[in-house]
mmCIF file of C-alpha atoms in Angstrom:
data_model
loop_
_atom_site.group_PDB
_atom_site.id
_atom_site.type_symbol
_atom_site.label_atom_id
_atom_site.label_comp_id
_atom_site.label_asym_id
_atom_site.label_seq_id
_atom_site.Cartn_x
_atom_site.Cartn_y
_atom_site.Cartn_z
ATOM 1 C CA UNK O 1 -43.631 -54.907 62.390
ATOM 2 C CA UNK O 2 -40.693 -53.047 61.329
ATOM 3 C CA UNK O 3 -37.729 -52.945 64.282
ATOM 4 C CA UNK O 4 -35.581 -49.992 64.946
ATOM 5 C CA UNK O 5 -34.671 -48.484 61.916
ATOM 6 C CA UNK O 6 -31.116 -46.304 61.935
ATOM 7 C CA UNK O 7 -30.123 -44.872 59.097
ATOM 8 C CA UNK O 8 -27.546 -44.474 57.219
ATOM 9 C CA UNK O 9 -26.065 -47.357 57.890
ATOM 10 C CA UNK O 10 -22.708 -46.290 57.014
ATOM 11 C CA UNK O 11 -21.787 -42.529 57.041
ATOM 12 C CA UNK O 12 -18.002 -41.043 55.996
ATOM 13 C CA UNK O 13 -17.020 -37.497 57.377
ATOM 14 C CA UNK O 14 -14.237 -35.644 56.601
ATOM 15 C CA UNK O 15 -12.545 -34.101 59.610
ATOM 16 C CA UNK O 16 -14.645 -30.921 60.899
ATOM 17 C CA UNK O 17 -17.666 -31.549 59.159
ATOM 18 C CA UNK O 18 -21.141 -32.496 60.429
ATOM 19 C CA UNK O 19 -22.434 -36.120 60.892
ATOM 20 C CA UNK O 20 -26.458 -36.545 61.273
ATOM 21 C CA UNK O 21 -27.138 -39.851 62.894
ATOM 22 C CA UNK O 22 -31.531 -40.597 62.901
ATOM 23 C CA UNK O 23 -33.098 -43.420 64.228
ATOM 24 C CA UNK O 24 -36.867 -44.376 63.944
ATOM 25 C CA UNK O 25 -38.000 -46.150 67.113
ATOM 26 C CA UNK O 26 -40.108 -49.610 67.311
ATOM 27 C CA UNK O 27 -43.910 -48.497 66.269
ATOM 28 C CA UNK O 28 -44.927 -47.647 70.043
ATOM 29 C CA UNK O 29 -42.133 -46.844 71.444
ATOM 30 C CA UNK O 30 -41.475 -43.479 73.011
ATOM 31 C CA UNK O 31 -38.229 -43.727 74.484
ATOM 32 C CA UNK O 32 -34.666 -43.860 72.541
ATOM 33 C CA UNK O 33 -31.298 -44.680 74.068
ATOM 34 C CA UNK O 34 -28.158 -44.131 72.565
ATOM 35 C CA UNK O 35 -25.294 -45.812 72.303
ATOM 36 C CA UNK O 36 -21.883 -45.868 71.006
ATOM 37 C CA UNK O 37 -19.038 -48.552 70.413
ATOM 38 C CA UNK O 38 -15.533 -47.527 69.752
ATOM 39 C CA UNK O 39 -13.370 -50.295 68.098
ATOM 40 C CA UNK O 40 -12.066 -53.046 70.560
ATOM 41 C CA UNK O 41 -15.175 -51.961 73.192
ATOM 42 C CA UNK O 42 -18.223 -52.670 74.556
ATOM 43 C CA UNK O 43 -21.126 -50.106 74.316
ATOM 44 C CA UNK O 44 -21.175 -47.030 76.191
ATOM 45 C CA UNK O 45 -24.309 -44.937 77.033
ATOM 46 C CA UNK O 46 -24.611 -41.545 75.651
ATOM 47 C CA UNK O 47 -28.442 -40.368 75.890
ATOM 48 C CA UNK O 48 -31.699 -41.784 76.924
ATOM 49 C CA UNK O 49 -34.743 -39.551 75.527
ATOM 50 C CA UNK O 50 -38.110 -39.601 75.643
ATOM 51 C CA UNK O 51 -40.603 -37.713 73.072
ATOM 52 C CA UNK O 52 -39.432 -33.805 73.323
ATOM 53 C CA UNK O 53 -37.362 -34.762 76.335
ATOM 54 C CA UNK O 54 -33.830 -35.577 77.268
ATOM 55 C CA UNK O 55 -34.025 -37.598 80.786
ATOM 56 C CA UNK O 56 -30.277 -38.532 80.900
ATOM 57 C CA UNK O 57 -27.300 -37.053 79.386
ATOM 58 C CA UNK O 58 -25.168 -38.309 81.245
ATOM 59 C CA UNK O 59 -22.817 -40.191 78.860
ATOM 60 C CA UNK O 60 -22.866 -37.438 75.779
ATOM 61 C CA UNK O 61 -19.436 -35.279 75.410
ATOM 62 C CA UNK O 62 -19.684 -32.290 76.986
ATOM 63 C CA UNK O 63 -19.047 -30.299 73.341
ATOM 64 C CA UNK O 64 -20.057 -31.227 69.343
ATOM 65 C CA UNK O 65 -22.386 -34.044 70.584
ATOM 66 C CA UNK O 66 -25.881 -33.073 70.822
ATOM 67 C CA UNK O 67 -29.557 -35.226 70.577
ATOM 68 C CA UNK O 68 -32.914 -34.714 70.317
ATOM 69 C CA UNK O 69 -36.420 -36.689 69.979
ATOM 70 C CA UNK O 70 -39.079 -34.365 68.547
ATOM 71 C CA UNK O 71 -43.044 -34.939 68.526
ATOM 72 C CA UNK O 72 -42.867 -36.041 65.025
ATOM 73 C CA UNK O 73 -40.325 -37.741 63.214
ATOM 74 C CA UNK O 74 -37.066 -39.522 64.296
ATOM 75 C CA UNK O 75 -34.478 -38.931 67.088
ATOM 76 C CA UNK O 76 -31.257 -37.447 65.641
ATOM 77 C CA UNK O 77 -27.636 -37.435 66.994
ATOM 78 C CA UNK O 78 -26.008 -34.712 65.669
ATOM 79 C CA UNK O 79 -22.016 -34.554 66.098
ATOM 80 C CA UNK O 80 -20.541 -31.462 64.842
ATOM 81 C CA UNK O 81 -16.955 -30.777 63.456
ATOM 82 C CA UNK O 82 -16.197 -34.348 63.820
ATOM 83 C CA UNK O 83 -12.473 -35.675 64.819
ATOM 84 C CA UNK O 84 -11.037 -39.264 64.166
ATOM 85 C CA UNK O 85 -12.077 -40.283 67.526
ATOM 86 C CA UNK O 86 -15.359 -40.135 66.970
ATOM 87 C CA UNK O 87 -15.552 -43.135 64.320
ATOM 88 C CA UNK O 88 -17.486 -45.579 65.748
ATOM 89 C CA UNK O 89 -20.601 -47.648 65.263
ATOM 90 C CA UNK O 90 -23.617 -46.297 67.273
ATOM 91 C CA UNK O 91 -26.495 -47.970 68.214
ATOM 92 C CA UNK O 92 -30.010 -46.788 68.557
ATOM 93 C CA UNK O 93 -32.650 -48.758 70.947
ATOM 94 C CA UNK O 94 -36.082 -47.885 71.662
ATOM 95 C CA UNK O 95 -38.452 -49.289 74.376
ATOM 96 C CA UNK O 96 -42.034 -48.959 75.147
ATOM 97 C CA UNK O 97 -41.756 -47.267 78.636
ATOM 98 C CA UNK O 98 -39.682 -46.381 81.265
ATOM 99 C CA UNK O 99 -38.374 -49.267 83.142
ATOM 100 C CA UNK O 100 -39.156 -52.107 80.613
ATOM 101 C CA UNK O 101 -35.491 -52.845 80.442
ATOM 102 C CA UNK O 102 -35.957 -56.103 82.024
ATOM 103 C CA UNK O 103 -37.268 -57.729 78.863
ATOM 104 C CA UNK O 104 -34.027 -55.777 77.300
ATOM 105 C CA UNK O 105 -35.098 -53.529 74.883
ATOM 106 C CA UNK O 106 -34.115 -53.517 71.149
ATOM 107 C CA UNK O 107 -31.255 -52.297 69.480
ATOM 108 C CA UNK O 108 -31.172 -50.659 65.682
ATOM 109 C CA UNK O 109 -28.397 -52.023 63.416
ATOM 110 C CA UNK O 110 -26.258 -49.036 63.671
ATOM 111 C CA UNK O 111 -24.567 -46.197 61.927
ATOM 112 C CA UNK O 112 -20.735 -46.652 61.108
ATOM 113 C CA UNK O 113 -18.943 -43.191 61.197
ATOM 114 C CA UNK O 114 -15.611 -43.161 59.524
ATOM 115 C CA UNK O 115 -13.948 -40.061 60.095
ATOM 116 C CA UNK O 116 -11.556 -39.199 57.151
ATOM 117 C CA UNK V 1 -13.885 -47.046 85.265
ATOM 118 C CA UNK V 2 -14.638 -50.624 84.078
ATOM 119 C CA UNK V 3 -17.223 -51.377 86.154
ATOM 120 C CA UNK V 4 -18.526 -54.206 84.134
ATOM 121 C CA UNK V 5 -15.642 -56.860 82.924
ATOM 122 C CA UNK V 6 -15.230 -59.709 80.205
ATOM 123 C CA UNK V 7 -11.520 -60.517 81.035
ATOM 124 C CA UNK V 8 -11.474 -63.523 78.381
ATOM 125 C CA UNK V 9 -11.594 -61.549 74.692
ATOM 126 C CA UNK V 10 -12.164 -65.031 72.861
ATOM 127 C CA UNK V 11 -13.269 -68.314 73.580
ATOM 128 C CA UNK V 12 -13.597 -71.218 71.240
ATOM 129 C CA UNK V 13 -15.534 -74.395 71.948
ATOM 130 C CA UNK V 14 -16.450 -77.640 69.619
ATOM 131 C CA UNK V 15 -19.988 -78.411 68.402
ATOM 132 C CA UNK V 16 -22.199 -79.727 71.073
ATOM 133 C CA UNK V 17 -19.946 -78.910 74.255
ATOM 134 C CA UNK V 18 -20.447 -76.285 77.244
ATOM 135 C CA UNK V 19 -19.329 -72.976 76.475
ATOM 136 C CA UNK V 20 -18.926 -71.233 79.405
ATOM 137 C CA UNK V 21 -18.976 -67.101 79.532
ATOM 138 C CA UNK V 22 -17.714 -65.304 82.219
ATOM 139 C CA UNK V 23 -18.730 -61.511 83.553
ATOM 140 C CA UNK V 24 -17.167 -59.578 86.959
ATOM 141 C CA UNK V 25 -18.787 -56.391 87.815
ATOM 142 C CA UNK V 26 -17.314 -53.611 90.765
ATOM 143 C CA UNK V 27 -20.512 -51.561 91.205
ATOM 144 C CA UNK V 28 -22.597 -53.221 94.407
ATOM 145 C CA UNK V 29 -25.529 -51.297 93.315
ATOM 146 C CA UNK V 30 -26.476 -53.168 90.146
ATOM 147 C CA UNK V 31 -29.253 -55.432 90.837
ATOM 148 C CA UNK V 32 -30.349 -56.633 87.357
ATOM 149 C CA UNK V 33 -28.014 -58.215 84.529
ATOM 150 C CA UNK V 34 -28.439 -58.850 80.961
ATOM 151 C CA UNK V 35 -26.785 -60.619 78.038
ATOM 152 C CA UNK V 36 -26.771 -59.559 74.201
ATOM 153 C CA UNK V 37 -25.337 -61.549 71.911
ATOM 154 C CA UNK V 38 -23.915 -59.493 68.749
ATOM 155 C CA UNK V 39 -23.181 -60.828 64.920
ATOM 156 C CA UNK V 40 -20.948 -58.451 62.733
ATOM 157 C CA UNK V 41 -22.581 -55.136 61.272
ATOM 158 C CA UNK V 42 -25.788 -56.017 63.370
ATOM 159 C CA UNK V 43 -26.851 -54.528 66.565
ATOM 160 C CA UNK V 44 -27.085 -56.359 69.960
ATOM 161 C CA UNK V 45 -29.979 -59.033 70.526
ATOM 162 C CA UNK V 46 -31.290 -59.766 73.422
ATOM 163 C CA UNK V 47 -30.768 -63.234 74.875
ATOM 164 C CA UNK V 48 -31.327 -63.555 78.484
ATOM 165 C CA UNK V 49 -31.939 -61.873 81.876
ATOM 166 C CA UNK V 50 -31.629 -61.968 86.106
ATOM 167 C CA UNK V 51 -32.518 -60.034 88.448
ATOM 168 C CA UNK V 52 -30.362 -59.534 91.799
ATOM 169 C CA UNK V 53 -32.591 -61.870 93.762
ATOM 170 C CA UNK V 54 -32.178 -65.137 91.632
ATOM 171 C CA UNK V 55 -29.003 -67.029 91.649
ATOM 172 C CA UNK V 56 -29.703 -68.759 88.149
ATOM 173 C CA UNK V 57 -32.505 -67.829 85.427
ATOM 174 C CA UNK V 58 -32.333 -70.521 82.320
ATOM 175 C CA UNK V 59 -34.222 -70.238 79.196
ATOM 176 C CA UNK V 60 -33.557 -73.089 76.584
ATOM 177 C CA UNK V 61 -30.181 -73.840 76.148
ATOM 178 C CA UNK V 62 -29.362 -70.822 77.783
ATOM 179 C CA UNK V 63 -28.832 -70.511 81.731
ATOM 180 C CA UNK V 64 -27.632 -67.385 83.215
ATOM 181 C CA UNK V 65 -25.978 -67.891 86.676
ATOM 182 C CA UNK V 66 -25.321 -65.305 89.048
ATOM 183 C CA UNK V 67 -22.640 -65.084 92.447
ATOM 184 C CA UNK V 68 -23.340 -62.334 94.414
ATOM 185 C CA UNK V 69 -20.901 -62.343 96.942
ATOM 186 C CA UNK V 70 -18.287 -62.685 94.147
ATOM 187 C CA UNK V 71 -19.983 -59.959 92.005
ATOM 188 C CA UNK V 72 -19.394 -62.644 89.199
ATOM 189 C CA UNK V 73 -21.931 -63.832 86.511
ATOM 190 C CA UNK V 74 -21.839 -66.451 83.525
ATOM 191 C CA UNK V 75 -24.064 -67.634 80.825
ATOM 192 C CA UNK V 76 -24.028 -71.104 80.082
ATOM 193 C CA UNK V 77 -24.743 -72.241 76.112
ATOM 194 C CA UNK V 78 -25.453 -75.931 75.899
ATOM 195 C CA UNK V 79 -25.434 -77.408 73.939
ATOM 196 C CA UNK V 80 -22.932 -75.494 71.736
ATOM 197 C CA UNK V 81 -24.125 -74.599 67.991
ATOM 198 C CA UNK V 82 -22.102 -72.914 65.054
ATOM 199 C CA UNK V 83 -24.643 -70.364 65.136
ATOM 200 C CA UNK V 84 -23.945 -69.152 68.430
ATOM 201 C CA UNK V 85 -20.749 -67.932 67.137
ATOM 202 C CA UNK V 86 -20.973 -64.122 67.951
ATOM 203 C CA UNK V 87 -19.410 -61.934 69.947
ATOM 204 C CA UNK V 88 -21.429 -61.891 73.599
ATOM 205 C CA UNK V 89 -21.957 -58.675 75.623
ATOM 206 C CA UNK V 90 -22.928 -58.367 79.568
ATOM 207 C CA UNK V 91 -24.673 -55.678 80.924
ATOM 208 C CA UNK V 92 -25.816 -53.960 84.144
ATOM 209 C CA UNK V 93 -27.922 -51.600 85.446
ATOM 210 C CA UNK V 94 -29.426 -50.230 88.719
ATOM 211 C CA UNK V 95 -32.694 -51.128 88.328
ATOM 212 C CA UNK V 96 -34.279 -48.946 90.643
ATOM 213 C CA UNK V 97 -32.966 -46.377 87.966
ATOM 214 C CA UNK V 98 -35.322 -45.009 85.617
ATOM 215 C CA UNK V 99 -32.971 -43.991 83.081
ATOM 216 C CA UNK V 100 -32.806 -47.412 81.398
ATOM 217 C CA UNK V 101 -29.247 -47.256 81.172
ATOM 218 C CA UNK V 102 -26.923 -50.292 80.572
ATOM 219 C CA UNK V 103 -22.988 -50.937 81.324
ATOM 220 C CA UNK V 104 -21.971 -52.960 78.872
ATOM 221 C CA UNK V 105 -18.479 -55.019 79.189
ATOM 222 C CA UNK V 106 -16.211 -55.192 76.886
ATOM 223 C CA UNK V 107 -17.578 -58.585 75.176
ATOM 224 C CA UNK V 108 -16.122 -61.806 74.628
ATOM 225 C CA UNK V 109 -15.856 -63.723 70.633
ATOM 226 C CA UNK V 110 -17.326 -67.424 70.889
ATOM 227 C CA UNK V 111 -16.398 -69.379 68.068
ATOM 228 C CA UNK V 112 -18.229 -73.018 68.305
ATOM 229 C CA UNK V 113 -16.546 -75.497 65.496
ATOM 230 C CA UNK V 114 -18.697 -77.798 63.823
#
């Protein structure tokens, strides 16, 4: 029973390009979260979807950062025309439901973006 | 807004003693509290849980204790192993949200020496 699954694990951008971040859920699971951890931090919330939904936003950057979870296939974090700032490790995590938090749900290894 | 706080960045405790992490959090609305605990180039694991209306959940060597009034919580390890050396993560949340969304703080290192 394969666990969250983010790939690539490690990702290097040059300044302005695009960085494509996927991660494959727990088998089950319909609802990603995403996270990101800047160096020195704790993890801060970016998105919480659900199949062909976004339910909360609320932590994304208002420009370059976008997500999605479609029917098929995995959710992807797209960041375009990426800056320094945005290295980072980010962190997937997938649940079974809404509100099954409780049990905490389970995180992905990550994606390191180096921004060069 | 650090609504969730680990003021100690590092704490380092010998094999088989108490180690002792602390947690202060701002926002009176969070009613349920978590703890990850994190190894390098992994992501965070789950370890252990309370909810708002328990003062002290304990699972294994792991007890969770939690001060209202003071908006403080700590997680207890005892006894102490090497392999609890990791760096250790709080987190919050509303839980009468549905978004599912965690505060993290900012995470304290525990090195346990053998």
């Amino acid at each position: 029973n394969a666990g969250v699954m983010q790939n690539p694990r490690h990702l290097v951008r040059r300044r302005g390009q695009e960085a494509r971040l996927r991660c494959s859920p727990m088998k089950g699971h319909s609802h990603v979260y995403w996270y990101r951890q800047l160096p020195e931090e704790g993890l801060k919330f970016m998105v919480y979807l659900q199949k062909e939904n976004i339910i909360d936003e609320s932590g994304m950057p208002k420009e370059r950062f976008s997500a999605e979870f479609p029917k098929e296939g995995p959710s992807i974090l797209r960041i375009q025309q990426v800056v320094r700032g945005d290295s980072a490790a980010y962190f997937c995590a997938s649940s079974p439901r809404q509100g099954t938090i409780y049990n905490g749900y389970t995180f992905g290894s990550g994606t390191r973006l180096t921004v060069v | 807004d650090q609504q969730v706080k680990q003021n100690s960045p590092s704490l380092s405790v010998q094999e088989g003693r108490i180690s002792i992490l602390n947690c202060d959090y701002t926002n009176s609305m969070f009613d349920y509290f978590l703890w990850y605990k994190k190894y390098p180039a992994e992501g965070p694991t789950f370890l252990i849980s309370i909810s708002s209306i328990k003062d002290k959940n304990e699972d294994g060597r792991f007890t969770v204790f939690l001060n209202k009034s003071a908006k403080h919580l700590s997680l207890h390890i005892v006894p102490s192993q090497p392999g609890d050396s990791a760096v250790y993560f709080c987190a919050a949340t509303p839980g009468s949200s549905n978004t599912g969304k965690l505060i993290f703080g900012q995470g304290t290192t525990l090195q346990v020496k053998p």
